[in-house]
Amino acid sequence: MSAAMPSEHREHPGRIMSGEMAQQPAVLRRIIEEGAPRIREVADAIAARRPRFVLLTARGTSDNAALYGKYLLEIRLGLPCGLTSMSTTTAYGARPDLTDVLVIAVSQSGGSPDLVASTKAARQAGAVTLAVTNNQDSPLAAVSEFHIDILAGPEKALPATKTYTASLLALYLFVEGLREGDGFAAKMLPELAARTLDRRDEVRRLAARYRFAERMVITSRGYGYPTAKEAALKLMETSYIPALAYSGADLMHGPLAMVDNISPVIAVVPDGKGGEALQPVLDRLRGRGADLVVVGPARQVEAASEGFVLPTESVPEELQPILEILPMQLLAHEVTIARGHDPDAPRALAKVTETH
């Protein structure tokens, strides 16, 4: 560890990330109690514009939140969606006609220059622009027509945790507003999140088991796929373990060949249609003797090598990603500590990544 590292990191590695993970139930409650009315106002205003298409744009962890938003918008509203390639605007100067298109830019800091530039260009091209950030005074919020504050509070650890789940909930409430839903199902999330985070000892046992893993494969389908991608990102940026995230469907198309009984496979199994679609993949993994870990409902965990049971029995599938990611955040934290690294300060990373 660098000699320049502050003493709090040397003496208590992972303290900041751990504290911010623990704040998530309170953040979720704050969004429901304080943020929901403003989110509904924004949703009503945008619904009145009747967008015909949605483009979502983001980087890193926020990109996985945007992917979750894509699933919500396509499944719950039937709106066609796409994930943008910012370089088409920022590097190549493309200026597509975005009349009647809703562009949603998701960013923790709202400070990445390419995100700001592409959103500004989208607004100039006729798009309705919405920024979803943790900073209402950010450049991204300033160039967007609408803004949703995810109310997560300052996030100091480099790995994003509470801003990710806050972004998911904000996007869920926004989509509920577009479809004139009440979002009532989200009210159970703070308590369930607290119960899930309290089970750190279960995750610590998994971390000890996978301390020396040379790689991991993480898979899911449907609403769980963004969770798989975010979990892989957390493991890579904190513990430096190569973690490969695949849709269960894509895993069957070639990458399955690399699965063996040594490298762990973590399956995020939604309790619903996504989990049903993942069943053939789980069967193939078991048939190959994979070291399979399941994060999901009890009936799925019982058939795996190891697992973490999620309290999803009464939770709609579209809200389960907010709970699914919690044990994976804990796992990334605990594996990193077990490998002798500090998850608060991964090497070579900055909190605001300034891509252009």
C-alpha atoms as one frame of an Amber mdcrd trajectory, in Angstrom:
protein
   0.000   0.000   0.000   1.306   3.456  -0.859   3.169   5.324   1.864   1.050
   8.354   0.942  -2.150   6.546   1.845  -3.952   8.273   4.751  -3.592   6.417
   8.041  -7.348   5.734   8.260  -7.040   3.577   5.109  -3.980   1.707   6.390
  -5.546   0.999   9.768  -9.135   0.388   8.691  -9.226  -0.642   5.029 -12.696
  -0.592   3.568 -14.177   1.481   6.391 -15.644   4.136   4.100 -17.151   1.701
   1.598 -18.578  -0.339   4.462 -20.193   2.727   5.985 -21.704   3.815   2.695
 -23.138   0.359   2.033 -24.752   0.509   5.472 -26.399   3.837   4.588 -28.417
   2.328   1.750 -31.631   1.559   3.676 -31.728   5.183   4.878 -31.035   6.480
   1.363 -33.827   4.364  -0.093 -36.207   5.630   2.593 -35.194   9.240   1.871
 -35.956   8.835  -1.821 -39.362   7.313  -1.076 -40.315   9.908   1.538 -38.644
  13.056   0.224 -37.676  12.494  -3.393 -40.744  10.761  -4.802 -42.936  13.893
  -5.181 -40.299  15.686  -7.248 -39.667  12.564  -9.325 -43.409  12.367 -10.032
 -43.465  16.028 -11.128 -40.649  15.360 -13.588 -42.375  12.206 -14.859 -45.660
  14.064 -15.410 -43.928  16.850 -17.322 -42.053  14.422 -19.556 -45.107  12.205
 -20.111 -46.932  15.268 -21.451 -44.236  15.543 -24.147 -45.069  12.003 -25.341
 -41.560  10.781 -26.253 -41.533   8.130 -28.975 -38.132   6.637 -28.125 -35.681
   6.675 -25.222 -31.888   6.843 -25.277 -29.939   6.239 -22.062 -26.383   7.398
 -21.671 -23.903   6.756 -18.847 -20.501   5.351 -17.907 -19.307   2.711 -15.435
 -21.639   1.918 -12.556 -24.178   4.418 -13.879 -24.175   2.537 -17.182 -25.443
  -0.529 -15.337 -28.152   1.596 -13.724 -29.060   2.874 -17.191 -29.341  -0.706
 -18.448 -31.796  -1.380 -15.616 -33.736   1.677 -16.758 -33.837   0.251 -20.272
 -35.445  -2.948 -19.001 -37.991  -0.936 -17.032 -38.949   1.338 -19.918 -39.251
  -1.445 -22.464 -41.106  -3.905 -20.230 -43.284  -1.563 -18.174 -44.035   1.044
 -20.851 -43.366  -0.662 -24.163 -41.089   2.219 -25.191 -38.205   1.251 -27.482
 -34.873   2.130 -25.862 -31.220   2.233 -26.720 -27.936   2.733 -24.886 -25.919
   5.476 -26.554 -22.332   5.501 -27.750 -21.193   8.975 -26.700 -18.213   8.998
 -29.047 -20.553   9.213 -32.041 -21.294  12.743 -30.836 -18.153  13.777 -28.964
 -15.489  12.236 -31.225 -17.234  11.916 -34.592 -19.510  14.926 -34.433 -22.688
  13.060 -35.428 -25.865  15.088 -34.977 -28.887  12.768 -35.348 -32.415  14.148
 -35.338 -33.648  13.555 -31.795 -37.023  15.230 -32.070 -39.492  13.602 -29.630
 -36.720  11.429 -28.163 -36.166  11.291 -24.406 -32.459  11.216 -23.504 -31.748
  10.098 -19.930 -28.215  10.732 -18.706 -27.316   8.850 -15.525 -24.263   9.955
 -13.539 -23.254   9.975  -9.873 -21.278  13.199 -10.101 -22.713  14.723 -13.258
 -19.205  15.884 -14.089 -17.863  13.710 -16.906 -17.134  16.006 -19.890 -18.294
  13.562 -22.579 -21.591  12.983 -20.783 -22.172  16.710 -20.444 -21.211  17.380
 -24.064 -23.356  14.579 -25.514 -26.369  15.608 -23.413 -25.995  19.235 -24.460
 -25.784  18.129 -28.106 -28.861  15.931 -27.672 -30.878  18.861 -26.345 -29.750
  20.992 -29.273 -30.843  18.168 -31.603 -34.394  18.316 -30.266 -34.332  15.748
 -27.455 -36.086  16.011 -24.128 -33.150  15.656 -21.729 -33.231  14.288 -18.189
 -30.218  14.085 -15.871 -30.305  11.590 -12.997 -27.479  12.525 -10.643 -26.342
  12.807  -7.039 -25.420  16.468  -7.561 -28.094  18.990  -8.436 -25.396  21.636
  -9.012 -23.457  19.519 -11.521 -22.654  20.541 -15.098 -24.847  17.690 -16.344
 -27.859  18.952 -14.404 -27.199  22.443 -15.767 -27.304  21.407 -19.436 -30.347
  19.133 -19.045 -33.938  20.302 -19.283 -35.009  18.123 -16.357 -33.139  16.759
 -13.353 -33.735  14.095 -10.703 -31.615  14.244  -7.552 -31.058  10.727  -6.172
 -30.446  12.151  -2.661 -27.701   9.676  -1.733 -25.532  12.199   0.092 -21.747
  12.476  -0.329 -20.092   9.275  -1.505 -16.375   9.183  -0.642 -15.347   5.591
  -1.365 -14.250   5.108  -4.956 -16.520   2.089  -5.552 -20.074   3.374  -5.932
 -22.583   1.571  -3.740 -25.350   3.759  -2.346 -25.489   5.907  -5.486 -26.112
   2.778  -7.552 -29.119   1.549  -5.572 -30.381   5.139  -5.274 -30.214   5.497
  -9.060 -32.170   2.267  -9.515 -34.926   3.387  -7.171 -35.107   6.848  -8.735
 -35.426   5.312 -12.203 -38.102   2.916 -10.957 -40.154   5.749  -9.442 -39.702
   7.810 -12.610 -40.999   5.002 -14.816 -43.870   4.428 -12.379 -44.714   8.100
 -12.759 -44.689   7.837 -16.548 -47.163   4.966 -16.384 -49.243   6.665 -13.667
 -48.416   3.976 -11.132 -48.187   4.645  -7.407 -44.803   3.019  -6.752 -46.222
   1.618  -3.517 -44.300  -1.657  -3.843 -41.037   0.209  -3.218 -42.012   1.044
   0.367 -40.836  -2.363   1.584 -37.306  -1.904   0.228 -35.603  -0.043   3.117
 -36.466  -2.745   5.653 -35.559  -5.598   3.298 -32.284  -3.886   2.392 -31.401
  -3.538   6.079 -32.127  -7.220   6.689 -29.971  -8.208   3.712 -27.014  -6.049
   4.737 -27.121  -7.446   8.264 -26.049 -10.856   6.934 -22.413  -9.930   6.382
 -21.167 -13.105   8.117 -22.713 -15.251   5.369 -20.938 -13.210   2.729 -17.663
 -13.320   4.664 -17.716 -17.119   4.458 -18.100 -16.890   0.683 -15.270 -14.385
   0.533 -12.938 -16.765   2.378 -13.858 -19.467  -0.101 -13.093 -17.288  -3.120
 -10.133 -15.361  -1.789  -7.755 -17.053  -4.218 -10.054 -17.197  -7.248  -8.240
 -16.357 -10.466 -11.431 -15.364 -12.245 -15.184 -15.357 -11.774 -18.147 -15.607
 -14.102 -21.357 -13.828 -13.157 -24.564 -14.480 -15.043 -28.232 -13.604 -14.975
 -31.143 -12.775 -17.246 -33.827 -10.125 -17.481 -33.866  -7.574 -14.706 -30.982
  -9.434 -13.048 -28.559  -8.855 -15.931 -27.633  -5.287 -14.888 -26.944  -6.716
 -11.423 -24.523  -9.249 -12.906 -22.686  -6.498 -14.765 -22.510  -4.233 -11.723
 -21.361  -7.106  -9.495 -18.561  -7.933 -11.948 -17.501  -4.294 -12.036 -17.395
  -4.092  -8.231 -15.254  -7.229  -7.978 -12.834  -6.066 -10.650 -12.352  -2.522
  -9.383 -11.893  -3.507  -5.728 -10.283  -6.972  -5.605  -8.734  -6.943  -9.123
 -10.201 -10.382  -9.870 -11.133 -10.679 -13.562 -14.915 -11.020 -13.334 -16.815
 -11.703 -16.548 -20.511 -10.843 -16.708 -22.751 -12.569 -19.240 -26.414 -12.760
 -19.955 -27.372 -16.398 -19.442 -28.351 -16.531 -23.114 -24.929 -15.263 -24.217
 -23.133 -17.596 -21.825 -24.619 -20.543 -23.720 -23.268 -19.240 -27.037 -19.591
 -19.929 -26.424 -18.286 -18.661 -23.072 -19.752 -21.768 -21.407 -16.690 -23.609
 -22.714 -14.431 -21.851 -20.180 -16.545 -22.939 -17.190 -14.920 -25.624 -15.038
 -15.058 -26.831 -11.444 -12.370 -24.389 -10.318 -13.512 -20.920 -11.343 -16.666
 -19.917  -9.469 -19.841 -19.008 -11.310 -22.230 -16.670  -9.528 -25.787 -16.760
 -10.848 -28.092 -13.900  -9.912 -31.493 -15.562 -10.179 -34.524 -13.254 -10.172
 -37.704 -14.559  -8.613 -39.839 -14.325 -11.740 -39.589 -14.584 -15.508 -35.874
 -13.795 -15.584 -35.196 -16.681 -13.217 -37.350 -19.001 -15.300 -35.406 -18.050
 -18.425 -32.149 -18.762 -16.577 -33.090 -22.335 -15.611 -31.597 -24.071 -18.697
 -28.337 -22.234 -18.034 -28.263 -23.351 -14.397 -28.892 -26.937 -15.512 -25.971
 -26.769 -17.967 -23.688 -25.284 -15.330 -24.537 -28.038 -12.876 -23.968 -30.591
 -15.627 -20.457 -29.238 -16.156 -19.689 -29.531 -12.449 -19.377 -25.777 -12.040
 -18.677 -24.279  -8.632 -22.074 -22.581  -8.703 -23.165 -19.887  -6.276 -26.739
 -18.656  -6.489 -28.014 -15.310  -5.263 -31.776 -15.535  -5.283 -34.818 -17.221
  -3.752 -34.415 -20.151  -1.352 -35.557 -22.842  -3.800 -32.773 -21.833  -6.212
 -30.057 -21.624  -3.560 -30.856 -25.113  -2.275 -29.824 -26.633  -5.616 -26.459
 -24.826  -5.789 -22.981 -25.432  -4.342 -23.391 -22.336  -2.202 -25.632 -19.322
  -2.141 -27.258 -16.321  -0.562 -31.027 -16.355  -0.059 -32.707 -13.062  -0.883
 -35.996 -11.964   0.736 -37.781 -11.530  -2.579 -40.980 -13.510  -1.961 -43.231
 -10.431  -1.973 -41.038  -8.150  -4.086 -41.979  -7.493  -7.745 -39.277  -8.704
 -10.103 -38.589  -5.192 -11.390 -37.582  -4.080  -7.857 -35.440  -7.095  -6.978
 -32.199  -5.669  -8.492 -32.085  -3.155  -5.626 -31.768  -6.097  -3.224 -29.755
  -8.418  -5.502 -26.744  -6.129  -5.656 -26.374  -5.783  -1.873 -24.726  -9.171
  -1.150 -22.543  -8.662  -4.216 -21.327  -5.315  -2.878 -20.561  -7.023   0.418
 -18.769  -9.836  -1.397 -16.568  -7.407  -3.324 -15.707  -5.647  -0.073 -14.935
  -8.833   1.868 -12.951 -10.525  -0.918 -10.852  -7.398  -1.294 -10.086  -7.273
   2.434  -9.253 -10.996   2.403  -6.815 -10.426  -0.486  -5.020  -7.677   1.452
  -6.293  -4.678  -0.517  -8.278  -1.591   0.437 -11.692  -1.375  -1.273 -11.963
   2.331  -0.385  -9.146   3.270  -2.730  -8.632   0.941  -5.699  -5.415   1.594
  -7.560  -5.414   3.855 -10.617  -9.022   5.040 -10.134 -10.546   8.459  -9.498
 -14.020   9.227  -8.180 -14.905  11.364 -11.192 -13.663   9.798 -14.430 -13.182
  12.581 -16.961 -13.615  10.926 -20.336 -13.922  13.103 -23.423
